[in-house]
Amino acid sequence: MAASPAERIPERYSRRTVEVRDAHAELLADFRAGMLEPPRSLPPKYFYDARGSALFDAICDTPEYYPTRLEASLLERNAEAIIAAAGASTLVELGSGTSRKTEYLLAPLERAAGERAHYVANDVCAEILDEAGARLVERFPQLSIRALAGDYIAALEALTDDEAESGHGEARLFTFLGSSLGNFEDAEAIALLQTIRRTMGPDDHLLLGLDRVKPVDVLEAAYDDAAGVTAAFNLNLLSVLNRELGADFDERGFVHRAPFNHQASRIEMHLVAQAPQQVRVDAFDTTLELTAGEVIRTEISRKFDATMIDRLLAGSGLLRDREWLAGDGWYSLLMLRPDSEA
Ligand code: AVJ
């Protein structure tokens, strides 16, 4: 008796949650450390609930947000060379989001590796992983996909601990795209690169996308688009806090600002209180008193120059194999490998 299609075609997409820590406890700790007193700040990972992930996706389609398009065109033009240089059959992506740009790499990966082609996608948002997975199994008939829902560190730990998720001993290409490394101060960024490097085998590579310094008007427009998508993305953080912490932030009391900090070479995303406000936070059984003009810093997005990149690599034990630059040096894709001496 012939097997039914469902029996013949193994499930090519599966997902598991890898969050090792308690995400809620982490939010409590970050809120306690950053929000109870001025100067107030939170790490950007709390932006990405389902609505925040959809808004980020919409940011990438705004005419002002150049990084996605520059990186996509670099990937499109060099995908074949990237996959050949990595000699990999498994692609491991940290912060995969919709995986739209990744399709440029998956096409040559599948051509080269056939049914061995494997994609490990990681994102904090489970919904976006499932959506991307459904699309990719349709588009790539030979590819198998493993989704790891959780933060970067949890995903890297899962890759280390679980043989089944380690790529079956084949060479892997790790990707960390979109200049997401720019969310981290130097020490944290180096620590994250070191963690990636420790997860990599001697034949693995890391493709790192980094946004570069460029004229300030271009930078600031990219983080304050005319349609207000970035503003909505920033303000959405307040509804995440309201939901998760039983707070009562009023979005209408805040405005979005995104100045370029020249000294630190980074865009800073701010929510600025328009008037004095009292914000109740049940999870802390407290009321925050914000003054008019007070800033909550919600994200940093660093813009790298050659010196900053050299410092990152030197500290992380990664060597540069190749670099692809977009346009006027506005964006770089770096192909890195572990330094066996480091
Ligand atoms: C996803 C962190 C790379 O910093 O450019 C876009 C996030 N924030 N617009 C960035 C973001 C506001 C983005 N990263």
Short mmCIF file of N, CA and C in Angstrom, two decimals, residues 209-283:
data_model
loop_
_atom_site.label_atom_id
_atom_site.label_comp_id
_atom_site.label_asym_id
_atom_site.label_seq_id
_atom_site.Cartn_x
_atom_site.Cartn_y
_atom_site.Cartn_z
N GLY A 209 26.27 41.23 10.03
CA GLY A 209 25.87 42.47 9.34
C GLY A 209 26.02 43.65 10.29
N LEU A 210 26.76 44.67 9.88
CA LEU A 210 26.97 45.84 10.73
C LEU A 210 26.67 47.13 9.98
N ASP A 211 25.88 47.97 10.59
CA ASP A 211 25.59 49.28 10.01
C ASP A 211 26.74 50.24 10.32
N ARG A 212 27.06 51.10 9.36
CA ARG A 212 28.23 51.98 9.48
C ARG A 212 27.81 53.43 9.70
N VAL A 213 28.77 54.21 10.22
CA VAL A 213 28.50 55.65 10.37
C VAL A 213 28.26 56.28 9.01
N LYS A 214 27.40 57.26 8.98
CA LYS A 214 27.06 57.95 7.73
C LYS A 214 26.44 59.28 8.10
N PRO A 215 26.10 60.14 7.13
CA PRO A 215 25.58 61.46 7.49
C PRO A 215 24.39 61.40 8.45
N VAL A 216 24.42 62.31 9.42
CA VAL A 216 23.48 62.26 10.53
C VAL A 216 22.02 62.40 10.08
N ASP A 217 21.77 63.15 9.02
CA ASP A 217 20.38 63.30 8.58
C ASP A 217 19.82 61.97 8.07
N VAL A 218 20.67 61.18 7.44
CA VAL A 218 20.24 59.86 6.95
C VAL A 218 19.95 58.94 8.14
N LEU A 219 20.85 58.99 9.11
CA LEU A 219 20.69 58.14 10.31
C LEU A 219 19.40 58.49 11.06
N GLU A 220 19.23 59.78 11.31
CA GLU A 220 18.08 60.16 12.15
C GLU A 220 16.75 59.93 11.44
N ALA A 221 16.73 60.12 10.13
CA ALA A 221 15.49 59.85 9.38
C ALA A 221 15.12 58.37 9.43
N ALA A 222 16.16 57.51 9.43
CA ALA A 222 15.91 56.07 9.43
C ALA A 222 15.21 55.62 10.71
N TYR A 223 15.40 56.39 11.78
CA TYR A 223 14.81 56.02 13.08
C TYR A 223 13.66 56.94 13.47
N ASP A 224 13.23 57.76 12.51
CA ASP A 224 12.07 58.61 12.76
C ASP A 224 11.37 58.84 11.43
N ASP A 225 10.83 57.77 10.87
CA ASP A 225 10.23 57.81 9.53
C ASP A 225 8.98 58.68 9.53
N ALA A 226 8.72 59.26 8.36
CA ALA A 226 7.62 60.23 8.23
C ALA A 226 6.26 59.60 8.52
N ALA A 227 6.10 58.31 8.22
CA ALA A 227 4.79 57.67 8.44
C ALA A 227 4.56 57.33 9.92
N GLY A 228 5.59 57.47 10.73
CA GLY A 228 5.41 57.23 12.17
C GLY A 228 5.45 55.77 12.58
N VAL A 229 5.98 54.91 11.73
CA VAL A 229 6.03 53.49 12.08
C VAL A 229 7.01 53.23 13.23
N THR A 230 8.17 53.89 13.17
CA THR A 230 9.15 53.71 14.24
C THR A 230 8.62 54.27 15.56
N ALA A 231 7.91 55.39 15.47
CA ALA A 231 7.29 55.96 16.68
C ALA A 231 6.32 54.95 17.29
N ALA A 232 5.50 54.32 16.46
CA ALA A 232 4.53 53.33 16.95
C ALA A 232 5.24 52.13 17.57
N PHE A 233 6.34 51.72 16.93
CA PHE A 233 7.17 50.61 17.43
C PHE A 233 7.72 50.94 18.82
N ASN A 234 8.24 52.14 18.98
CA ASN A 234 8.82 52.57 20.25
C ASN A 234 7.71 52.64 21.32
N LEU A 235 6.61 53.28 20.98
CA LEU A 235 5.51 53.44 21.95
C LEU A 235 4.87 52.11 22.33
N ASN A 236 4.94 51.12 21.42
CA ASN A 236 4.36 49.80 21.71
C ASN A 236 5.00 49.16 22.95
N LEU A 237 6.24 49.58 23.24
CA LEU A 237 6.90 49.06 24.44
C LEU A 237 6.07 49.36 25.68
N LEU A 238 5.41 50.51 25.68
CA LEU A 238 4.61 50.87 26.85
C LEU A 238 3.44 49.91 27.03
N SER A 239 2.85 49.46 25.92
CA SER A 239 1.75 48.51 26.09
C SER A 239 2.25 47.14 26.52
N VAL A 240 3.47 46.79 26.11
CA VAL A 240 4.07 45.55 26.62
C VAL A 240 4.22 45.66 28.14
N LEU A 241 4.72 46.80 28.60
CA LEU A 241 4.92 46.99 30.05
C LEU A 241 3.58 47.01 30.78
N ASN A 242 2.59 47.65 30.18
CA ASN A 242 1.27 47.67 30.81
C ASN A 242 0.74 46.25 30.99
N ARG A 243 0.89 45.44 29.94
CA ARG A 243 0.37 44.07 29.98
C ARG A 243 1.17 43.20 30.93
N GLU A 244 2.50 43.26 30.83
CA GLU A 244 3.35 42.32 31.58
C GLU A 244 3.52 42.70 33.04
N LEU A 245 3.42 43.99 33.32
CA LEU A 245 3.72 44.44 34.69
C LEU A 245 2.52 45.06 35.39
N GLY A 246 1.37 45.03 34.74
CA GLY A 246 0.21 45.68 35.33
C GLY A 246 0.47 47.17 35.53
N ALA A 247 1.04 47.81 34.50
CA ALA A 247 1.33 49.25 34.59
C ALA A 247 0.24 50.02 33.85
N ASP A 248 0.25 51.34 34.03
CA ASP A 248 -0.76 52.14 33.29
C ASP A 248 -0.12 53.31 32.55
N PHE A 249 0.98 53.04 31.84
CA PHE A 249 1.58 54.05 30.97
C PHE A 249 0.53 54.49 29.95
N ASP A 250 0.46 55.81 29.74
CA ASP A 250 -0.45 56.36 28.74
C ASP A 250 0.39 56.77 27.52
N GLU A 251 0.23 56.02 26.40
CA GLU A 251 1.04 56.29 25.20
C GLU A 251 0.94 57.74 24.76
N ARG A 252 -0.23 58.34 25.01
CA ARG A 252 -0.43 59.72 24.53
C ARG A 252 0.40 60.73 25.31
N GLY A 253 0.91 60.30 26.45
CA GLY A 253 1.73 61.20 27.27
C GLY A 253 3.20 61.22 26.87
N PHE A 254 3.57 60.42 25.84
CA PHE A 254 4.97 60.31 25.45
C PHE A 254 5.15 60.58 23.96
N VAL A 255 6.32 61.13 23.61
CA VAL A 255 6.66 61.23 22.18
C VAL A 255 7.94 60.47 21.90
N HIS A 256 8.03 60.02 20.66
CA HIS A 256 9.20 59.30 20.19
C HIS A 256 10.27 60.27 19.70
N ARG A 257 11.52 60.06 20.13
CA ARG A 257 12.66 60.82 19.61
C ARG A 257 13.79 59.83 19.32
N ALA A 258 14.61 60.15 18.30
CA ALA A 258 15.72 59.25 17.97
C ALA A 258 16.96 60.04 17.56
N PRO A 259 17.60 60.72 18.52
CA PRO A 259 18.78 61.51 18.18
C PRO A 259 20.02 60.64 17.97
N PHE A 260 20.92 61.13 17.11
CA PHE A 260 22.23 60.47 16.95
C PHE A 260 23.17 61.05 18.00
N ASN A 261 23.75 60.18 18.81
CA ASN A 261 24.74 60.57 19.81
C ASN A 261 26.12 60.43 19.16
N HIS A 262 26.71 61.57 18.75
CA HIS A 262 27.98 61.55 18.00
C HIS A 262 29.10 60.93 18.81
N GLN A 263 29.19 61.37 20.05
CA GLN A 263 30.23 60.90 20.98
C GLN A 263 30.28 59.38 21.04
N ALA A 264 29.10 58.76 21.19
CA ALA A 264 29.04 57.31 21.35
C ALA A 264 28.79 56.61 20.02
N SER A 265 28.65 57.38 18.93
CA SER A 265 28.38 56.84 17.59
C SER A 265 27.18 55.88 17.58
N ARG A 266 26.06 56.41 18.11
CA ARG A 266 24.88 55.56 18.13
C ARG A 266 23.60 56.38 18.08
N ILE A 267 22.59 55.81 17.45
CA ILE A 267 21.23 56.34 17.56
C ILE A 267 20.70 55.90 18.92
N GLU A 268 20.00 56.78 19.58
CA GLU A 268 19.33 56.41 20.83
C GLU A 268 17.83 56.59 20.63
N MET A 269 17.09 55.58 20.95
CA MET A 269 15.63 55.68 20.89
C MET A 269 15.13 56.13 22.26
N HIS A 270 14.39 57.19 22.24
CA HIS A 270 13.86 57.76 23.48
C HIS A 270 12.34 57.81 23.45
N LEU A 271 11.74 57.64 24.63
CA LEU A 271 10.34 58.01 24.84
C LEU A 271 10.39 59.19 25.82
N VAL A 272 9.85 60.31 25.39
CA VAL A 272 9.96 61.53 26.20
C VAL A 272 8.60 61.89 26.79
N ALA A 273 8.56 62.01 28.11
CA ALA A 273 7.31 62.37 28.79
C ALA A 273 6.96 63.82 28.45
N GLN A 274 5.74 64.03 27.99
CA GLN A 274 5.34 65.36 27.54
C GLN A 274 4.93 66.28 28.69
N ALA A 275 4.56 65.68 29.80
CA ALA A 275 4.11 66.45 30.96
C ALA A 275 4.45 65.61 32.18
N PRO A 276 4.42 66.17 33.37
CA PRO A 276 4.66 65.34 34.55
C PRO A 276 3.64 64.21 34.57
N GLN A 277 4.10 63.00 34.87
CA GLN A 277 3.14 61.90 34.95
C GLN A 277 3.41 60.96 36.10
N GLN A 278 2.31 60.36 36.53
CA GLN A 278 2.39 59.32 37.54
C GLN A 278 1.99 58.03 36.86
N VAL A 279 2.86 57.03 36.99
CA VAL A 279 2.58 55.75 36.35
C VAL A 279 2.54 54.66 37.41
N ARG A 280 1.41 54.03 37.50
CA ARG A 280 1.22 52.96 38.46
C ARG A 280 1.85 51.68 37.89
N VAL A 281 2.62 50.94 38.71
CA VAL A 281 3.19 49.67 38.27
C VAL A 281 2.87 48.62 39.33
N ASP A 282 1.84 47.83 39.07
CA ASP A 282 1.37 46.86 40.07
C ASP A 282 2.45 45.85 40.45
N ALA A 283 3.23 45.39 39.46
CA ALA A 283 4.23 44.35 39.73
C ALA A 283 5.23 44.81 40.79
#
